[in-house]
Short mmCIF file of C-alpha atoms in Angstrom, two decimals:
data_model
loop_
_atom_site.label_atom_id
_atom_site.label_comp_id
_atom_site.label_asym_id
_atom_site.label_seq_id
_atom_site.Cartn_x
_atom_site.Cartn_y
_atom_site.Cartn_z
CA MET K 1 -112.15 56.43 -151.76
CA PRO K 2 -111.95 57.12 -155.48
CA ALA K 3 -113.74 54.71 -157.82
CA ILE K 4 -110.46 53.76 -159.48
CA SER K 5 -106.73 54.36 -159.19
CA ILE K 6 -104.97 54.54 -162.59
CA ILE K 7 -101.31 53.70 -162.31
CA VAL K 8 -98.90 55.03 -164.95
CA PRO K 9 -95.26 53.90 -164.80
CA VAL K 10 -93.09 56.68 -166.27
CA TYR K 11 -89.68 56.22 -167.81
CA GLN K 12 -88.07 58.23 -170.64
CA VAL K 13 -91.29 59.36 -172.17
CA GLU K 14 -90.97 63.14 -172.03
CA LYS K 15 -92.36 63.56 -175.56
CA LEU K 16 -95.38 61.29 -175.03
CA LEU K 17 -96.31 61.62 -171.35
CA GLU K 18 -98.65 64.59 -171.64
CA ARG K 19 -100.69 62.88 -174.35
CA CYS K 20 -101.20 59.94 -172.02
CA VAL K 21 -102.05 61.94 -168.90
CA ASN K 22 -104.34 64.31 -170.79
CA SER K 23 -106.43 61.36 -171.86
CA LEU K 24 -106.76 60.41 -168.18
CA MET K 25 -107.55 63.87 -166.91
CA ASN K 26 -110.29 64.09 -169.58
CA GLN K 27 -112.08 60.92 -168.49
CA SER K 28 -115.89 61.21 -168.29
CA LEU K 29 -115.56 59.49 -164.89
CA ASP K 30 -114.42 62.22 -162.59
CA ASP K 31 -113.96 60.07 -159.48
CA ILE K 32 -110.49 58.83 -160.32
CA GLU K 33 -106.98 58.89 -158.86
CA ILE K 34 -104.07 59.14 -161.33
CA ILE K 35 -100.77 57.85 -159.91
CA LEU K 36 -97.69 58.77 -161.94
CA VAL K 37 -94.71 56.66 -160.88
CA ASP K 38 -91.43 58.27 -162.03
CA ASP K 39 -89.22 55.21 -162.17
CA GLY K 40 -85.91 57.16 -161.92
CA SER K 41 -86.32 58.51 -165.45
CA PRO K 42 -83.13 60.27 -166.63
CA ASP K 43 -84.96 62.68 -168.94
CA LYS K 44 -87.45 65.41 -168.01
CA SER K 45 -90.34 63.00 -167.42
CA GLY K 46 -90.16 63.47 -163.61
CA GLU K 47 -90.45 67.25 -163.98
CA ILE K 48 -93.39 66.88 -166.33
CA CYS K 49 -95.10 64.64 -163.75
CA ASP K 50 -94.72 67.38 -161.11
CA ARG K 51 -96.02 70.03 -163.48
CA LEU K 52 -99.06 67.91 -164.37
CA LYS K 53 -99.77 67.37 -160.70
CA GLU K 54 -100.15 71.13 -160.29
CA GLN K 55 -102.81 71.12 -162.98
CA ASP K 56 -105.09 68.46 -161.44
CA SER K 57 -105.61 67.62 -157.81
CA ARG K 58 -106.43 64.01 -158.72
CA ILE K 59 -102.85 63.38 -159.77
CA ARG K 60 -100.31 61.93 -157.33
CA VAL K 61 -96.65 61.58 -158.15
CA ILE K 62 -94.10 59.07 -156.86
CA HIS K 63 -90.39 59.55 -157.57
CA LYS K 64 -88.41 56.38 -157.07
CA LYS K 65 -85.11 54.73 -157.95
CA ASN K 66 -85.25 52.85 -161.24
CA GLY K 67 -86.54 49.32 -160.73
CA GLY K 68 -88.35 48.48 -163.91
CA LEU K 69 -91.96 48.34 -165.03
CA SER K 70 -93.08 45.74 -162.48
CA SER K 71 -91.48 47.64 -159.63
CA ALA K 72 -93.16 50.91 -160.72
CA ARG K 73 -96.59 49.23 -160.97
CA ASN K 74 -96.22 47.68 -157.54
CA ALA K 75 -95.17 51.01 -156.08
CA GLY K 76 -98.34 52.58 -157.47
CA MET K 77 -100.52 49.76 -156.12
CA GLU K 78 -99.04 50.17 -152.63
CA VAL K 79 -100.22 53.80 -152.33
CA SER K 80 -103.47 53.52 -154.28
CA HIS K 81 -106.84 54.19 -152.65
CA GLY K 82 -109.28 53.28 -155.40
CA LYS K 83 -111.83 50.51 -155.21
CA TYR K 84 -110.48 49.41 -158.56
CA ILE K 85 -107.08 49.56 -160.13
CA GLY K 86 -106.12 50.13 -163.77
CA PHE K 87 -102.78 50.34 -165.51
CA VAL K 88 -101.92 52.61 -168.45
CA ASP K 89 -98.52 52.70 -170.10
CA SER K 90 -97.12 56.18 -170.42
CA ASP K 91 -96.60 56.02 -174.19
CA ASP K 92 -100.25 55.03 -174.78
CA ASP K 93 -103.60 56.77 -174.29
CA VAL K 94 -107.23 55.85 -173.81
CA GLU K 95 -110.76 56.77 -174.87
CA PRO K 96 -112.54 59.41 -172.70
CA ASP K 97 -115.17 56.99 -171.44
CA MET K 98 -112.95 53.98 -170.86
CA PHE K 99 -112.99 53.91 -167.10
CA ALA K 100 -116.62 55.00 -166.75
CA HIS K 101 -117.73 51.98 -168.79
CA MET K 102 -115.34 49.54 -167.14
CA VAL K 103 -116.10 50.59 -163.57
CA ALA K 104 -119.85 50.47 -164.34
CA ALA K 105 -119.46 46.89 -165.65
CA ALA K 106 -117.45 45.83 -162.62
CA GLU K 107 -120.07 47.32 -160.28
CA ALA K 108 -123.03 45.89 -162.16
CA TYR K 109 -121.72 42.34 -162.07
CA ASN K 110 -119.58 42.38 -158.93
CA ALA K 111 -116.60 41.44 -161.10
CA ASP K 112 -113.09 40.73 -159.88
CA PHE K 113 -111.75 42.13 -163.14
CA VAL K 114 -113.01 43.54 -166.45
CA MET K 115 -111.32 43.47 -169.86
CA SER K 116 -111.94 45.51 -172.98
CA ASP K 117 -110.61 45.36 -176.55
CA TYR K 118 -108.00 47.82 -177.82
CA ILE K 119 -106.61 49.45 -180.93
CA ARG K 120 -103.02 48.77 -182.04
CA ILE K 121 -101.54 51.87 -183.63
CA MET K 122 -98.49 51.27 -185.82
CA SER K 123 -95.63 53.72 -186.33
CA THR K 124 -97.03 54.33 -189.83
CA GLY K 125 -100.31 55.51 -188.28
CA GLU K 126 -102.25 52.40 -189.35
CA ARG K 127 -104.81 51.35 -186.78
CA PHE K 128 -105.87 47.73 -186.10
CA PRO K 129 -108.66 46.75 -183.66
CA VAL K 130 -107.64 43.79 -181.53
CA SER K 131 -110.23 41.44 -180.04
CA ALA K 132 -109.87 38.35 -177.87
CA LYS K 133 -111.08 34.91 -179.02
CA LEU K 134 -113.79 34.96 -176.41
CA LYS K 135 -117.51 35.66 -176.38
CA LYS K 136 -118.52 38.92 -174.78
CA GLY K 137 -120.27 38.95 -171.45
CA VAL K 138 -120.00 37.76 -167.86
CA TYR K 139 -117.99 34.69 -166.89
CA ASP K 140 -118.52 32.90 -163.60
CA LYS K 141 -116.08 30.38 -162.21
CA GLU K 142 -117.46 27.46 -164.20
CA ASN K 143 -117.43 29.43 -167.46
CA MET K 144 -113.87 30.53 -166.78
CA ARG K 145 -112.81 26.99 -166.09
CA ASN K 146 -114.38 25.83 -169.38
CA ASN K 147 -113.46 28.74 -171.64
CA ILE K 148 -110.44 30.52 -170.20
CA TYR K 149 -108.43 27.96 -168.19
CA PRO K 150 -107.65 25.75 -171.27
CA SER K 151 -105.42 28.54 -172.64
CA LEU K 152 -104.88 30.72 -169.58
CA ILE K 153 -101.13 30.38 -169.71
CA MET K 154 -100.53 29.31 -173.30
CA GLY K 155 -102.74 28.02 -176.14
CA GLU K 156 -102.24 24.82 -178.15
CA ASN K 157 -101.36 27.03 -181.18
CA LEU K 158 -98.36 28.42 -179.20
CA GLU K 159 -100.08 31.74 -178.83
CA TYR K 160 -101.04 33.60 -175.70
CA GLY K 161 -104.48 32.94 -174.32
CA PRO K 162 -107.35 35.45 -174.30
CA VAL K 163 -106.40 37.14 -171.03
CA LEU K 164 -102.97 38.65 -171.51
CA SER K 165 -102.30 42.36 -171.02
CA VAL K 166 -103.08 44.36 -167.91
CA TRP K 167 -103.52 47.74 -169.56
CA ASN K 168 -106.90 46.95 -171.07
CA CYS K 169 -108.22 45.60 -167.73
CA ILE K 170 -109.35 46.92 -164.37
CA TYR K 171 -109.19 44.93 -161.13
CA ASN K 172 -111.00 45.03 -157.85
CA GLN K 173 -108.33 46.09 -155.42
CA SER K 174 -109.57 43.89 -152.56
CA PHE K 175 -109.50 40.90 -154.94
CA LEU K 176 -105.84 41.53 -155.75
CA GLN K 177 -104.95 41.95 -152.13
CA LYS K 178 -106.86 38.88 -150.97
CA ASN K 179 -105.13 36.69 -153.54
CA ARG K 180 -101.72 38.37 -153.24
CA VAL K 181 -101.60 39.09 -156.93
CA LYS K 182 -98.80 41.50 -157.75
CA PHE K 183 -95.98 41.92 -160.26
CA ALA K 184 -92.74 39.90 -159.96
CA GLU K 185 -90.12 42.63 -159.88
CA ASP K 186 -87.36 40.43 -161.22
CA ILE K 187 -89.38 39.72 -164.43
CA LYS K 188 -88.46 42.48 -166.88
CA TRP K 189 -90.61 41.44 -169.80
CA SER K 190 -93.96 39.72 -170.33
CA GLU K 191 -94.82 40.46 -166.69
CA ASP K 192 -98.43 40.95 -167.76
CA ASN K 193 -98.67 37.28 -168.73
CA LEU K 194 -97.71 36.15 -165.21
CA PHE K 195 -99.93 38.73 -163.46
CA ASN K 196 -103.03 38.06 -165.55
CA ALA K 197 -102.61 34.32 -165.46
CA MET K 198 -102.76 34.46 -161.67
CA ALA K 199 -105.64 36.94 -161.72
CA GLY K 200 -107.51 34.82 -164.28
CA TYR K 201 -107.15 31.71 -162.14
CA CYS K 202 -108.20 33.38 -158.91
CA ALA K 203 -111.17 35.35 -160.25
CA ASP K 204 -114.69 34.22 -159.46
CA ARG K 205 -116.31 36.62 -161.93
CA PHE K 206 -114.87 38.23 -165.06
CA VAL K 207 -116.48 40.56 -167.59
CA TYR K 208 -115.33 40.92 -171.17
CA LEU K 209 -116.44 44.06 -173.04
CA LYS K 210 -115.94 42.73 -176.55
CA GLY K 211 -116.05 45.35 -179.28
CA LYS K 212 -115.24 48.19 -176.84
CA GLU K 213 -111.84 49.38 -178.09
CA PHE K 214 -111.07 51.76 -175.25
CA TYR K 215 -107.28 51.49 -175.10
CA HIS K 216 -104.85 52.81 -177.70
CA TYR K 217 -101.62 50.74 -177.82
CA TYR K 218 -98.85 52.42 -179.81
CA GLN K 219 -96.36 50.10 -181.46
CA ASN K 220 -93.32 52.35 -181.17
CA ALA K 221 -89.96 51.42 -182.69
CA GLY K 222 -87.38 50.49 -180.06
CA THR K 223 -89.86 49.34 -177.43
CA ILE K 224 -89.52 46.10 -175.49
CA THR K 225 -91.60 44.26 -178.09
CA THR K 226 -89.41 45.38 -181.01
CA SER K 227 -85.88 45.44 -179.58
CA TYR K 228 -83.24 42.83 -178.75
CA ARG K 229 -83.29 41.73 -175.11
CA PRO K 230 -79.99 40.43 -173.72
CA GLY K 231 -80.49 37.79 -171.06
CA ALA K 232 -84.07 37.12 -172.12
CA TRP K 233 -83.81 33.33 -171.79
CA GLY K 234 -82.80 33.58 -168.15
CA ILE K 235 -85.70 35.99 -167.43
CA TYR K 236 -88.21 33.73 -169.15
CA LYS K 237 -87.00 30.69 -167.24
CA LYS K 238 -87.44 32.61 -164.06
CA MET K 239 -90.98 33.53 -165.11
CA ASN K 240 -91.61 29.84 -165.78
CA ASP K 241 -90.45 29.12 -162.21
CA TYR K 242 -93.08 31.49 -160.88
CA MET K 243 -95.69 29.91 -163.10
CA GLU K 244 -94.82 26.38 -162.01
CA LYS K 245 -94.81 27.31 -158.34
CA PHE K 246 -98.29 28.82 -158.66
CA PHE K 247 -100.03 26.52 -161.13
CA LEU K 248 -98.57 23.00 -160.70
CA SER K 249 -99.90 22.82 -157.16
CA ARG K 250 -103.49 23.43 -158.23
CA LYS K 251 -105.84 20.49 -157.73
CA ASP K 252 -108.90 21.69 -159.64
CA TYR K 253 -107.23 21.96 -163.09
CA ASP K 254 -104.21 20.35 -164.75
CA PHE K 255 -101.89 23.04 -166.13
CA ARG K 256 -98.89 20.75 -166.89
CA ARG K 257 -99.44 20.77 -170.65
CA GLN K 258 -99.64 24.57 -170.70
CA MET K 259 -96.42 24.84 -168.73
CA LYS K 260 -94.62 22.79 -171.39
CA LEU K 261 -96.10 25.00 -174.13
CA HIS K 262 -95.09 28.08 -172.21
CA MET K 263 -91.46 26.98 -171.98
CA ILE K 264 -91.32 25.94 -175.64
CA TYR K 265 -92.96 29.19 -176.78
CA TYR K 266 -90.31 31.31 -175.07
CA ALA K 267 -87.54 29.12 -176.42
CA CYS K 268 -88.88 29.77 -179.93
CA ASN K 269 -89.04 33.46 -179.15
CA VAL K 270 -85.49 33.72 -177.79
CA ILE K 271 -83.91 31.52 -180.48
CA GLY K 272 -85.38 33.78 -183.13
CA MET K 273 -84.17 36.85 -181.29
CA GLU K 274 -80.65 35.48 -180.82
CA CYS K 275 -80.34 34.34 -184.42
CA ARG K 276 -81.39 37.72 -185.78
CA ASN K 277 -78.89 39.44 -183.52
CA ALA K 278 -76.04 37.04 -184.27
CA VAL K 279 -73.07 38.36 -186.23
CA SER K 280 -72.60 35.19 -188.23
CA PHE K 281 -74.06 31.76 -188.87
CA SER K 282 -71.61 30.14 -186.46
CA ASP K 283 -72.53 32.68 -183.78
CA ALA K 284 -76.23 31.93 -184.34
CA LYS K 285 -75.57 28.20 -184.09
CA VAL K 286 -73.70 28.55 -180.79
CA ARG K 287 -76.49 30.75 -179.30
CA THR K 288 -79.19 28.35 -180.49
CA ASP K 289 -77.33 25.28 -179.22
CA ARG K 290 -76.98 26.84 -175.78
CA ILE K 291 -80.77 27.14 -175.48
CA LEU K 292 -81.55 23.74 -176.96
CA ARG K 293 -79.26 21.98 -174.46
CA ASP K 294 -80.87 23.67 -171.47
CA SER K 295 -82.25 20.92 -169.22
CA ARG K 296 -85.45 22.90 -168.67
CA LEU K 297 -86.27 22.88 -172.38
CA ILE K 298 -85.27 19.24 -172.79
CA LYS K 299 -87.64 18.35 -169.95
CA ALA K 300 -90.48 20.35 -171.62
CA PHE K 301 -90.08 18.22 -174.75
CA ASP K 302 -90.22 14.96 -172.81
CA ASP K 303 -93.41 13.03 -173.71
CA PHE K 304 -94.54 16.13 -175.61
CA ALA K 305 -97.36 15.55 -178.09
CA PHE K 306 -97.06 18.11 -180.90
CA PRO K 307 -100.15 20.35 -181.30
CA HIS K 308 -102.42 19.76 -184.28
CA ASN K 309 -103.03 22.29 -187.03
CA LEU K 310 -99.78 24.23 -186.61
CA PRO K 311 -98.27 25.98 -189.64
CA LEU K 312 -95.77 23.73 -191.42
CA LYS K 313 -92.80 26.00 -190.71
CA LEU K 314 -93.55 26.01 -186.99
CA LYS K 315 -93.96 22.19 -186.96
CA ILE K 316 -90.55 21.86 -188.57
CA GLN K 317 -89.05 24.33 -186.14
CA LEU K 318 -90.41 22.48 -183.10
CA CYS K 319 -89.17 19.16 -184.48
CA LEU K 320 -85.66 20.56 -184.95
CA MET K 321 -85.80 22.01 -181.44
CA LYS K 322 -86.82 18.72 -179.91
CA HIS K 323 -83.96 16.92 -181.61
CA ARG K 324 -81.53 19.79 -180.89
CA CYS K 325 -80.59 20.46 -184.52
CA SER K 326 -79.04 23.85 -183.88
CA GLY K 327 -77.44 24.29 -187.31
CA PHE K 328 -80.66 23.75 -189.27
CA LEU K 329 -82.53 25.98 -186.84
CA ALA K 330 -80.01 28.78 -187.24
CA VAL K 331 -80.46 28.64 -190.99
CA ILE K 332 -84.27 28.80 -190.70
CA MET K 333 -84.38 31.52 -188.08
CA ARG K 334 -81.85 33.77 -189.84
CA GLY K 335 -84.09 33.67 -192.90
#
């Protein structure tokens, strides 16, 4: 059994894939398994995977029909043999000692999962270290309930909580299997949020390696985070369904407030996206109105106490959303 299986979903990254995989083959921890999941990529990425496999016996390749990022990650998990599991996106890379440090921390503290910091690299080449608003160290269940649960799904400032992305974490495989934590394959975007929210709730012990910027996240133009996403509102409502099914039945912590914040956050996100993509003011107003009149969003605003210390513009935006003022919102969101 290798110490860790590193799962890399591969899709249309023929120019970047070798950079990613080279950073994995050059890890100081030799006892690894690298699983490249060719998710039906139409370019030469699949061929590159096969060629890289010939260079390193630790590499395994899966070729599958395109199913999206969540499907590819699940496919890698199903065939993995490592005690721990890590995820690396194929257009990113990592520091040579990333997995040696993270596996050592998991072993030392018998952790269910471990998280590090990362570096965000812009298309201009600028580099920004990113750190969570958490103290470094080991968190037992009580510490997690006190310090992570309050913003596990969504913070009062309408920002994600401290445990968000999967690619700067490793997970004990038996922990994931025991708690049936996997990716929802019909969630195309922000699937990390759902996965890590469930992992964060189920974990008995978590380690945060603050200041250890092991992962390099490249902010490439045209990626999911920078491009228009048709149908995003439907996807996000479906993700909220998964969240509600999992979290609203919990007896040890009340997540109802966070579920409202979660729905409102994504409504803000999608309204902005739709307004920027609209061809005219009237088009933006129609798109905005459709979201504001959704019964799920109306329910989220029922008995909703507005968070304190929000920026004035965001307060105004939320007030307009609550009262379904689509015209004013369209003006604000179109800039």
